Amino acid sequence: MFFASDNTGPVHPRVMEALAEANSGYAMGYGADALMDRVRDRIREVFEAPDAAVYLVATGTAANSLALATLANPWDTIFCTPVAHIQEDECNAPEFYSGGAKLTLVGADDKMTSRTLRAAIEGEETRGVHGPQRGPVSITQVTERGSVYTLEELRELTAVANDFDLPVHLDGARFANALVALGCSPAEMTWQASVNAVSFGGTKNGLMGAEAVVFFDPAQGWEFELRRKRGAHLFSKHRYLSAQMEAYLADGLWLEMAEQANANCTRLAVGLRDAGAEFLNVPQANMIFAALPRRVHQRLKAEGAMYYLQGGPLETGDGDEPLGCRLVCDWSISADLIDRFVELAKS
Amino acid sequence: MFFASDNTGPVHPRVMEALAEANSGYAMGYGADALMDRVRDRIREVFEAPDAAVYLVATGTAANSLALATLANPWDTIFCTPVAHIQEDECNAPEFYSGGAKLTLVGADDKMTSRTLRAAIEGEETRGVHGPQRGPVSITQVTERGSVYTLEELRELTAVANDFDLPVHLDGARFANALVALGCSPAEMTWQASVNAVSFGGTKNGLMGAEAVVFFDPAQGWEFELRRKRGAHLFSKHRYLSAQMEAYLADGLWLEMAEQANANCTRLAVGLRDAGAEFLNVPQANMIFAALPRRVHQRLKAEGAMYYLQGGPLETGDGDEPLGCRLVCDWSISADLIDRFVELAKS
Amino acid sequence: MFFASDNTGPVHPRVMEALAEANSGYAMGYGADALMDRVRDRIREVFEAPDAAVYLVATGTAANSLALATLANPWDTIFCTPVAHIQEDECNAPEFYSGGAKLTLVGADDKMTSRTLRAAIEGEETRGVHGPQRGPVSITQVTERGSVYTLEELRELTAVANDFDLPVHLDGARFANALVALGCSPAEMTWQASVNAVSFGGTKNGLMGAEAVVFFDPAQGWEFELRRKRGAHLFSKHRYLSAQMEAYLADGLWLEMAEQANANCTRLAVGLRDAGAEFLNVPQANMIFAALPRRVHQRLKAEGAMYYLQGGPLETGDGDEPLGCRLVCDWSISADLIDRFVELAKS
Amino acid sequence: MFFASDNTGPVHPRVMEALAEANSGYAMGYGADALMDRVRDRIREVFEAPDAAVYLVATGTAANSLALATLANPWDTIFCTPVAHIQEDECNAPEFYSGGAKLTLVGADDKMTSRTLRAAIEGEETRGVHGPQRGPVSITQVTERGSVYTLEELRELTAVANDFDLPVHLDGARFANALVALGCSPAEMTWQASVNAVSFGGTKNGLMGAEAVVFFDPAQGWEFELRRKRGAHLFSKHRYLSAQMEAYLADGLWLEMAEQANANCTRLAVGLRDAGAEFLNVPQANMIFAALPRRVHQRLKAEGAMYYLQGGPLETGDGDEPLGCRLVCDWSISADLIDRFVELAKS
């Protein structure tokens, strides 16, 4: 019963097969492999963006930090929510890669609104050279609390950014989960909604460690390439990144896995609702933030369930008191395990 | 006939098997996988260093830059040769990771001597706060020109560093190739020779993308961990780095591959010597720097041989004029291909 | 009627005399001048800190950024208020000098409380390497909104910092104004209250451009010296910084000027109260944040008064509507000008 | 007898008068003072560059580092000589301000030649993203060894830079000394010779602490302004920088002081030649690098002469052995003191 994260599960067998297949003969390194040419074409096709600059890195933090550093100046501030991965979980990597840019926190939730975003941007009056300059807006889709922006919401946010001539970055660590939740196209969720650069995640959705970064303005590509190399994120044996991404996009595997992950999450949510869980917000993709009585958590943990608690110790306190937790489903978790978890939660 | 680099060949089948084996069930991320515990123990054993701090990253540039940043202050200068990978091939990654340290180039060759190193260090009189402060010495073993320092030479260099209280980093991208060339133990080539931190390469020797960084003073570990995370080099699905390294060190696979690579290189060198090649220096590990007549290169390239030329265009000029090249052998290149290359060089 | 800032007034004549006096003959550069020896001794005496490390720089932003960079690691977050000068008015200098540290904003006011500080620090659960690490607490005294922490309040804040083993920086750009407001000693307001490093301002209180940085642990001095030089803030003709600071501290000039500035502010506040101004908070040092009807501002501006408005345009809108402003008094503003300003505000 | 540096002498009385004059009434801060408007106009006039962007900072290292950071990318390498101030005497400030750019050392002397510069640039083959990218060329005029490039030499160097589309920075810490040595115009020595940005020194030539930075392409101004503020080099009481620079350029004071300094140097050089000194190179501006017997140095030092020795200890060794030294003249040193120094050297 592993609900700790969507990075604790296995790599999809078809991805492993692709790696095995790529492991034959010789290939030029550093992105000059023939597989990468195919991946680039495929991603341009998927995004309906024939000129996009496309790159691969191995971690989501690298994708985010390098993309933001390309969009931001060191004297800028980047707009994101207080729970953004770039704010909370990257150990100052965005500050490091950007050469010292600041992060301005928008609103108090996992989702920005056009109102909170506008207020935050206006709050950063630039006052000439004295304050930080207004920099990129970074939107996480699926958010770090499992919510999904509608296309309408996305467009409202990017409209605000456009009002101030600010570039927009989409942290798509769970891009596929959002896409299948919305039932829209990659183009609609990105450049057609005025997004300039995307971290297109794969690692949380069945890959071993591969993320694409896509710039819809190819003029930003060369700077990104230099930043990637300088950041030590250019792989010599690059074909093994390419192979993962090629398998991911072949025959809709990426969507299939995301659909499965979201479906698993729905099954779990429905079960937990029946078990009396209180939800922090409506699960829309593959993550649940909910509260269960402390004694329920104790029982689940005793049975070996793996997931993160939020907001208090497990051991002490009233057994009936609700205690928050985060539950994440990937494509691989079986219905049986979900059902067993739910049974334990109910009993 | 692929002699372009030791990162163009395939991953060893046993490493692929280990990846497949690791791809089962769930594992905690970010280095908390059980495999990593085994890898840590194994590397401590290999280095006879029971307290060493051991980490994995995916690229050699990450290993070097993060290790050096941990050893250096931003106002220091790092001592290395003019052909050091950290100077020539990392797009200022050491400067980036160290927060702006300088590199001082020692001597004019691929090997430092105690004399050139001492002269360089003394040349950086610190003059109080005005000049850069003296920082770590970084030694590449095998050097970027295919030479191997003897243990005696290494100890002479580190003795100079010790005289100035400077820490020593070993760039061991080809650590195994040096080890089998010297026939010594990892301990002898590192901490017993006063080396403080090692980039212990695997990618150029049959892995997919995995390098260890070893600090013999474990007190330096925590800073490295923070730097690795901040640099976006901590893998969420870390088990796939661990699995590579575990297979590498199991049953002597790493030494076996290095021996094969060096033997392949010797076979090629002997053949080329007979073909009249002039050697820039004596090949001691798995790289050859030699000159052949331009027309020989033209013939080899026409037959599809892949390798780097040095010092001039292939197309124009006197066909008899010697033209430099770099030839690198990994474990996988077959005797047949080597012999065919030599035949073409001779004819 | 210049109330725009305490950096718009003239340098005190006794400081100008000291500069003229210092301008004779030759003096070693870069802080090795004999004047600096006297300044160092005098500051140690003033702070009752015989071992303190003492340095001079020319700008307050340099003092803050260099001091914080010495106390913080690049992966740390620095705790300060949302209106802190280091957050709002230094164009990311703290991020730049620290190599990419983050700033975590404490509370919603110009003053932290032990409660808001503790909540902010606890909010930055470090979660191992994932989040930023907890770093220094930076307290501004006088605050950027003209408030003064009592000694009790200061000690409560530093007690929280101590609970988490975090160092404390005091941004004392208006140190003297706070000191005379509290009627305490420099030692009481700093190291006796567990402050580790102080930006001891002079520029806003009658100097041309000189600030001291004081570390109560002299072991931090050498790193600061290297950071100062590397930041290009070490003056070759250092004697002209020393001369300013020596005159500042001679015969109580610094306290005399601060008392005058605070008294000027009180005279202005009393007058404005009678004129019906609404105060954002009680003026405690030399700054007033208050609201006056828009038409009053229009009249004042028409008469050439110089100061900053806050929160809206002057030109349009209801003339009776209150509009915020900031008014700053230095030592030099005359009672006549203050009275004239008040008269205009009343009429 | 102070020949240690041109930053050990006093500020010129007319500059002190200008400071006193500026010290009246109120002035807007941060470069918005009326004096700065006049300085900007005057510098544009002096350089015959009506569109130039002009800024003031207080130290030469700030001028150099901020100018170079504006011209260079973090992944670039900056070309300079091995004795360049930016290489030897700025404690990695250029690396810090540029975000980690490298410095490539050109030739082995204090003067680059078109041949050594071209070789250095070509040596930095960029090899795609692997090596550092070619960045600005920084030329010091007067060099750090007291030589002056002819206009012809300057133009040859900038022609090489132009061949590779690289921007050119002139470190003019002793700009005036070079100008009077060459008898040319500021325009001839800068933009007419394809120089893009100049550190226009004043501190070493009679000012208290003021340097201008001039960009001939005004489009580079805004980035510089942000870098200056972020680097904590924007003065709040800016009028005292402006006043210095205004006095400097009024009535040819700057040229008068430089002529005097160079004349003092010539008088000293002639005297020392007669005393048997061996010159490292021909003194062309206000610095002498020469060797005298050790016993002569001992006599001079015993009489209180202040200057730097180069290449060995004073106390021990053969009294007849020549020992190098650096002697710098500013405008203020008297003929009597020079003559007394020479007499001591002869006797």
XYZ file of N, CA and C in Angstrom, chain C residues 7-158:
456
model
N 18.360 60.704 3.997
C 19.600 60.753 3.215
C 19.611 61.907 2.220
N 18.702 62.833 2.381
C 18.696 63.978 1.462
C 19.325 65.229 2.078
N 19.569 65.188 3.396
C 20.139 66.359 4.053
C 21.656 66.405 3.944
N 22.250 67.468 4.459
C 23.695 67.637 4.347
C 24.443 66.794 5.376
N 25.734 66.695 5.152
C 26.646 66.067 6.101
C 26.905 67.069 7.230
N 27.046 66.564 8.428
C 27.274 67.474 9.551
C 28.628 68.195 9.389
N 28.672 69.476 9.702
C 29.914 70.235 9.521
C 31.114 69.624 10.239
N 30.898 69.031 11.389
C 32.060 68.451 12.088
C 32.601 67.235 11.338
N 31.734 66.578 10.592
C 32.210 65.465 9.762
C 33.010 66.002 8.572
N 32.519 67.097 8.000
C 33.261 67.712 6.892
C 34.635 68.188 7.368
N 34.677 68.712 8.563
C 35.975 69.146 9.113
C 36.912 67.959 9.285
N 36.348 66.860 9.761
C 37.186 65.675 9.961
C 37.740 65.176 8.630
N 36.936 65.256 7.585
C 37.422 64.847 6.260
C 38.555 65.767 5.815
N 38.381 67.050 6.039
C 39.422 68.001 5.638
C 40.714 67.729 6.411
N 40.540 67.421 7.681
C 41.705 67.153 8.517
C 42.425 65.877 8.077
N 41.637 64.891 7.687
C 42.237 63.623 7.251
C 42.971 63.782 5.932
N 42.671 64.859 5.234
C 43.202 65.029 3.874
C 44.584 65.674 3.875
N 45.462 65.082 4.606
C 46.783 65.671 4.705
C 47.803 64.546 4.681
N 48.769 64.690 3.832
C 49.827 63.696 3.774
C 49.344 62.362 3.247
N 50.094 61.324 3.585
C 49.879 60.011 2.997
C 49.343 59.049 4.035
N 48.587 58.084 3.569
C 48.048 57.072 4.478
C 47.941 55.759 3.724
N 48.244 54.661 4.381
C 48.094 53.353 3.757
C 46.612 53.126 3.434
N 46.386 52.383 2.366
C 45.022 52.197 1.899
C 44.365 50.956 2.479
N 43.145 50.690 2.039
C 42.449 49.423 2.256
C 42.235 49.074 3.728
N 42.054 50.087 4.552
C 41.746 49.813 5.949
C 42.958 49.754 6.848
N 44.145 49.931 6.264
C 45.359 49.894 7.075
C 45.747 51.292 7.561
N 44.839 52.246 7.472
C 45.115 53.602 7.945
C 45.041 53.663 9.471
N 45.801 54.570 10.027
C 45.852 54.708 11.484
C 44.489 55.139 12.040
N 43.767 55.927 11.269
C 42.437 56.345 11.707
C 41.542 55.137 11.992
N 41.655 54.121 11.156
C 40.790 52.952 11.331
C 41.101 52.244 12.639
N 42.367 52.250 13.014
C 42.707 51.643 14.313
C 41.959 52.358 15.432
N 41.898 53.657 15.338
C 41.198 54.417 16.375
C 39.692 54.154 16.323
N 39.162 54.072 15.099
C 37.726 53.805 14.950
C 37.363 52.448 15.535
N 38.179 51.454 15.244
C 37.915 50.104 15.740
C 37.871 50.107 17.271
N 38.874 50.739 17.853
C 38.908 50.815 19.320
C 37.670 51.537 19.862
N 37.320 52.612 19.218
C 36.200 53.429 19.702
C 34.878 52.666 19.629
N 34.692 51.928 18.537
C 33.438 51.169 18.389
C 33.379 50.037 19.408
N 34.513 49.393 19.635
C 34.539 48.356 20.675
C 34.173 48.945 22.028
N 34.647 50.148 22.266
C 34.365 50.838 23.527
C 32.874 51.170 23.610
N 32.359 51.725 22.529
C 30.949 52.113 22.494
C 30.046 50.903 22.740
N 30.445 49.773 22.179
C 29.628 48.561 22.323
C 30.034 47.718 23.533
N 31.028 48.174 24.273
C 31.538 47.379 25.407
C 31.862 45.967 24.950
N 32.521 45.879 23.829
C 32.810 44.575 23.226
C 34.260 44.572 22.757
N 35.177 44.323 23.666
C 36.600 44.520 23.360
C 37.142 43.610 22.261
N 36.427 42.533 21.928
C 36.944 41.608 20.915
C 36.220 41.728 19.587
N 35.239 42.617 19.519
C 34.402 42.658 18.319
C 35.238 42.909 17.063
N 34.799 42.291 15.958
C 35.390 42.582 14.649
C 34.594 43.738 14.053
N 35.301 44.761 13.561
C 34.662 46.005 13.140
C 35.145 46.389 11.745
N 34.208 46.675 10.851
C 34.564 47.055 9.484
C 33.707 48.216 9.015
N 34.202 48.923 8.019
C 33.433 50.014 7.433
C 33.121 49.732 5.966
N 31.919 50.083 5.580
C 31.546 50.105 4.155
C 30.795 51.414 3.910
N 30.433 51.656 2.661
C 29.875 52.973 2.343
C 28.362 53.006 2.213
N 27.719 51.850 2.073
C 26.264 51.868 1.913
C 25.608 50.890 2.884
N 24.368 51.203 3.234
C 23.636 50.345 4.146
C 23.324 48.997 3.533
N 23.053 48.983 2.250
C 22.784 47.712 1.579
C 24.018 46.814 1.599
N 25.183 47.405 1.446
C 26.413 46.618 1.547
C 26.566 46.052 2.948
N 26.316 46.888 3.959
C 26.442 46.417 5.344
C 25.506 45.235 5.582
N 24.250 45.388 5.191
C 23.272 44.315 5.419
C 23.611 43.051 4.645
N 23.878 43.220 3.360
C 24.065 42.045 2.497
C 25.320 41.275 2.868
N 26.385 42.002 3.139
C 27.634 41.328 3.485
C 27.533 40.670 4.861
N 26.868 41.333 5.790
C 26.713 40.730 7.119
C 25.856 39.469 7.027
N 24.736 39.558 6.317
C 23.858 38.390 6.202
C 24.523 37.252 5.448
N 25.275 37.588 4.404
C 25.972 36.535 3.651
C 26.975 35.816 4.528
N 27.538 36.525 5.481
C 28.496 35.901 6.392
C 27.783 34.987 7.384
N 26.558 35.334 7.732
C 25.793 34.525 8.701
C 25.011 33.390 8.057
N 24.718 33.481 6.765
C 23.809 32.528 6.116
C 24.534 31.629 5.131
N 24.011 30.437 4.936
C 24.432 29.578 3.835
C 23.527 29.834 2.634
N 24.017 29.514 1.432
C 23.190 29.751 0.238
C 21.880 28.963 0.240
N 21.826 27.891 0.988
C 20.606 27.068 1.006
C 19.709 27.417 2.192
N 20.000 28.509 2.849
C 19.189 28.924 3.997
C 18.072 29.862 3.567
N 17.143 30.078 4.512
C 16.205 31.175 4.356
C 16.399 32.134 5.519
N 16.321 33.418 5.202
C 16.533 34.490 6.185
C 15.159 34.998 6.609
N 14.955 35.162 7.893
C 13.653 35.594 8.395
C 13.634 37.107 8.595
N 12.653 37.771 7.991
C 12.526 39.221 8.125
C 11.063 39.591 7.900
N 10.714 40.839 8.115
C 9.317 41.238 7.915
C 9.057 41.537 6.436
N 7.774 41.610 6.073
C 7.443 41.902 4.665
C 7.871 43.307 4.224
N 8.109 44.212 5.175
C 8.523 45.566 4.776
C 10.002 45.799 5.040
N 10.730 44.737 5.340
C 12.162 44.895 5.626
C 12.877 45.514 4.428
N 13.827 46.373 4.725
C 14.643 46.980 3.667
C 15.296 45.896 2.820
N 15.774 44.836 3.471
C 16.443 43.761 2.721
C 15.473 43.044 1.773
N 14.190 43.110 2.077
C 13.190 42.481 1.205
C 12.737 43.442 0.107
N 12.510 44.675 0.471
C 11.822 45.596 -0.432
C 12.736 46.554 -1.190
N 13.887 46.868 -0.635
C 14.633 47.999 -1.178
C 16.071 47.713 -1.537
N 16.403 46.452 -1.739
C 17.801 46.180 -2.045
C 17.964 45.383 -3.337
N 16.912 45.341 -4.143
C 17.017 44.767 -5.496
C 17.684 43.395 -5.501
N 17.305 42.566 -4.502
C 17.857 41.204 -4.395
C 19.333 41.157 -3.998
N 19.840 42.223 -3.391
C 21.233 42.182 -2.938
C 21.479 41.073 -1.911
N 20.589 40.840 -0.951
C 20.854 39.741 -0.009
C 20.916 38.387 -0.710
N 20.045 38.193 -1.683
C 20.078 36.946 -2.444
C 21.405 36.849 -3.220
N 21.816 37.960 -3.789
C 23.049 37.981 -4.580
C 24.256 37.667 -3.705
N 24.383 38.398 -2.601
C 25.582 38.233 -1.772
C 25.620 36.886 -1.069
N 24.457 36.360 -0.727
C 24.428 35.072 -0.030
C 24.558 33.901 -0.980
N 24.563 34.165 -2.276
C 24.666 33.070 -3.228
C 23.344 32.358 -3.443
N 22.229 33.054 -3.190
C 20.937 32.469 -3.511
C 20.082 32.068 -2.317
N 20.340 32.621 -1.133
C 19.449 32.331 -0.004
C 18.078 32.946 -0.264
N 17.101 32.408 0.433
C 15.725 32.856 0.309
C 15.414 33.785 1.486
N 14.361 34.605 1.348
C 13.853 35.396 2.477
C 12.450 34.902 2.817
N 12.249 34.557 4.077
C 10.915 34.165 4.533
C 10.312 35.330 5.321
N 9.122 35.731 4.917
C 8.506 36.917 5.491
C 7.718 36.567 6.736
N 7.982 37.298 7.792
C 7.411 37.004 9.108
C 6.280 37.991 9.387
N 5.088 37.446 9.648
C 3.969 38.295 10.019
C 3.544 39.206 8.892
N 2.780 40.246 9.257
C 2.239 41.155 8.249
C 2.565 42.603 8.577
N 3.369 42.797 9.613
C 3.649 44.158 10.065
C 5.128 44.489 9.942
N 5.436 45.714 10.393
C 6.835 46.117 10.385
C 7.587 45.553 11.581
N 6.846 45.051 12.557
C 7.491 44.440 13.717
C 7.143 42.964 13.776
N 8.167 42.138 13.955
C 7.927 40.733 14.279
C 7.498 40.652 15.727
N 6.786 39.588 16.052
C 6.584 39.250 17.460
C 7.166 37.863 17.663
N 7.340 37.497 18.911
C 7.907 36.168 19.152
C 6.962 35.107 18.581
N 5.662 35.427 18.571
C 4.696 34.475 18.042
C 4.815 34.344 16.521
N 4.830 35.488 15.838
C 4.917 35.400 14.368
C 6.265 34.834 13.935
N 7.318 35.178 14.672
C 8.633 34.657 14.304
C 8.682 33.145 14.487
N 8.178 32.699 15.630
C 8.204 31.258 15.885
C 7.372 30.508 14.834
N 6.222 31.078 14.503
C 5.371 30.425 13.495
C 6.094 30.348 12.148
N 6.787 31.412 11.793
C 7.488 31.421 10.501
C 8.610 30.387 10.493
N 9.347 30.342 11.586
C 10.465 29.384 11.634
C 9.924 27.957 11.611
N 8.882 27.729 12.392
C 8.316 26.373 12.395
C 7.707 26.034 11.037
N 7.171 27.042 10.371
C 6.602 26.832 9.039
C 7.640 26.339 8.057
N 8.873 26.770 8.245
C 9.943 26.274 7.376
C 10.498 24.975 7.929
N 9.592 24.006 8.092
C 10.098 22.681 8.421
C 11.164 22.384 7.405
N 12.268 21.904 7.836
C 13.321 21.735 6.845
C 13.135 20.466 6.016
N 12.363 19.525 6.488
C 12.156 18.297 5.720
C 13.444 17.814 5.063
N 14.459 17.596 5.855
C 15.724 17.115 5.317
C 16.288 18.119 4.340
N 16.697 17.635 3.179
C 17.337 18.533 2.212
C 16.331 19.222 1.298
N 15.048 18.941 1.436
C 14.109 19.400 0.411
C 13.795 20.886 0.483
N 13.473 21.360 1.649
C 13.172 22.782 1.763
C 14.435 23.566 2.033
N 14.308 24.880 2.045
C 15.440 25.687 2.481
C 15.730 25.400 3.953
N 16.955 25.574 4.354
C 17.320 25.408 5.753
C 17.060 26.724 6.494
N 16.779 26.596 7.768
C 16.529 27.795 8.564
C 17.825 28.582 8.761
N 17.781 29.858 8.454
C 18.965 30.704 8.554
C 18.760 31.862 9.512
N 19.534 32.925 9.332
C 19.520 34.033 10.289
C 18.186 34.764 10.357
N 17.959 35.391 11.510
C 16.837 36.302 11.701
C 17.387 37.715 11.582
N 16.764 38.524 10.737
C 17.215 39.909 10.567
C 16.137 40.862 11.089
N 16.515 41.633 12.087
C 15.585 42.557 12.749
C 16.000 43.981 12.428
N 15.051 44.808 11.998
C 15.377 46.200 11.706
C 14.971 47.078 12.891
N 15.912 47.860 13.354
C 15.680 48.707 14.530
C 16.256 50.084 14.232
N 15.536 51.097 14.116
C 14.161 51.430 13.946
C 13.572 50.664 12.764
N 12.322 50.227 12.863
C 11.730 49.510 11.733
C 11.499 50.452 10.557
N 11.199 49.852 9.406
C 10.971 50.632 8.192
C 9.676 51.441 8.257
N 8.881 51.259 9.321
C 7.675 52.078 9.495
C 7.788 52.964 10.727
N 9.015 53.153 11.187
C 9.244 54.132 12.243
C 9.012 53.642 13.657
N 8.792 52.336 13.839
C 8.593 51.801 15.190
C 9.928 51.381 15.793
N 9.927 51.296 17.099
C 11.130 50.877 17.814
C 10.775 49.680 18.701
N 11.543 48.605 18.561
C 11.369 47.459 19.462
C 11.865 47.840 20.847
N 11.117 47.494 21.886
C 11.663 47.633 23.230
C 12.736 46.568 23.437
N 13.546 46.766 24.457
C 14.568 45.747 24.760
C 13.897 44.408 25.052
N 12.784 44.476 25.736
C 12.040 43.267 26.050
C 11.603 42.548 24.764
N 11.067 43.313 23.839
C 10.635 42.720 22.565
C 11.815 42.112 21.808
N 12.916 42.852 21.804
C 14.115 42.335 21.125
C 14.538 41.005 21.732
N 14.580 40.989 23.037
C 15.049 39.768 23.716
C 14.101 38.595 23.479
N 12.823 38.897 23.370
C 11.878 37.819 23.064
C 12.135 37.237 21.671
N 12.442 38.115 20.735
C 12.722 37.635 19.374
C 14.006 36.806 19.333
N 15.034 37.312 19.961
C 16.300 36.576 19.890
C 16.213 35.272 20.679
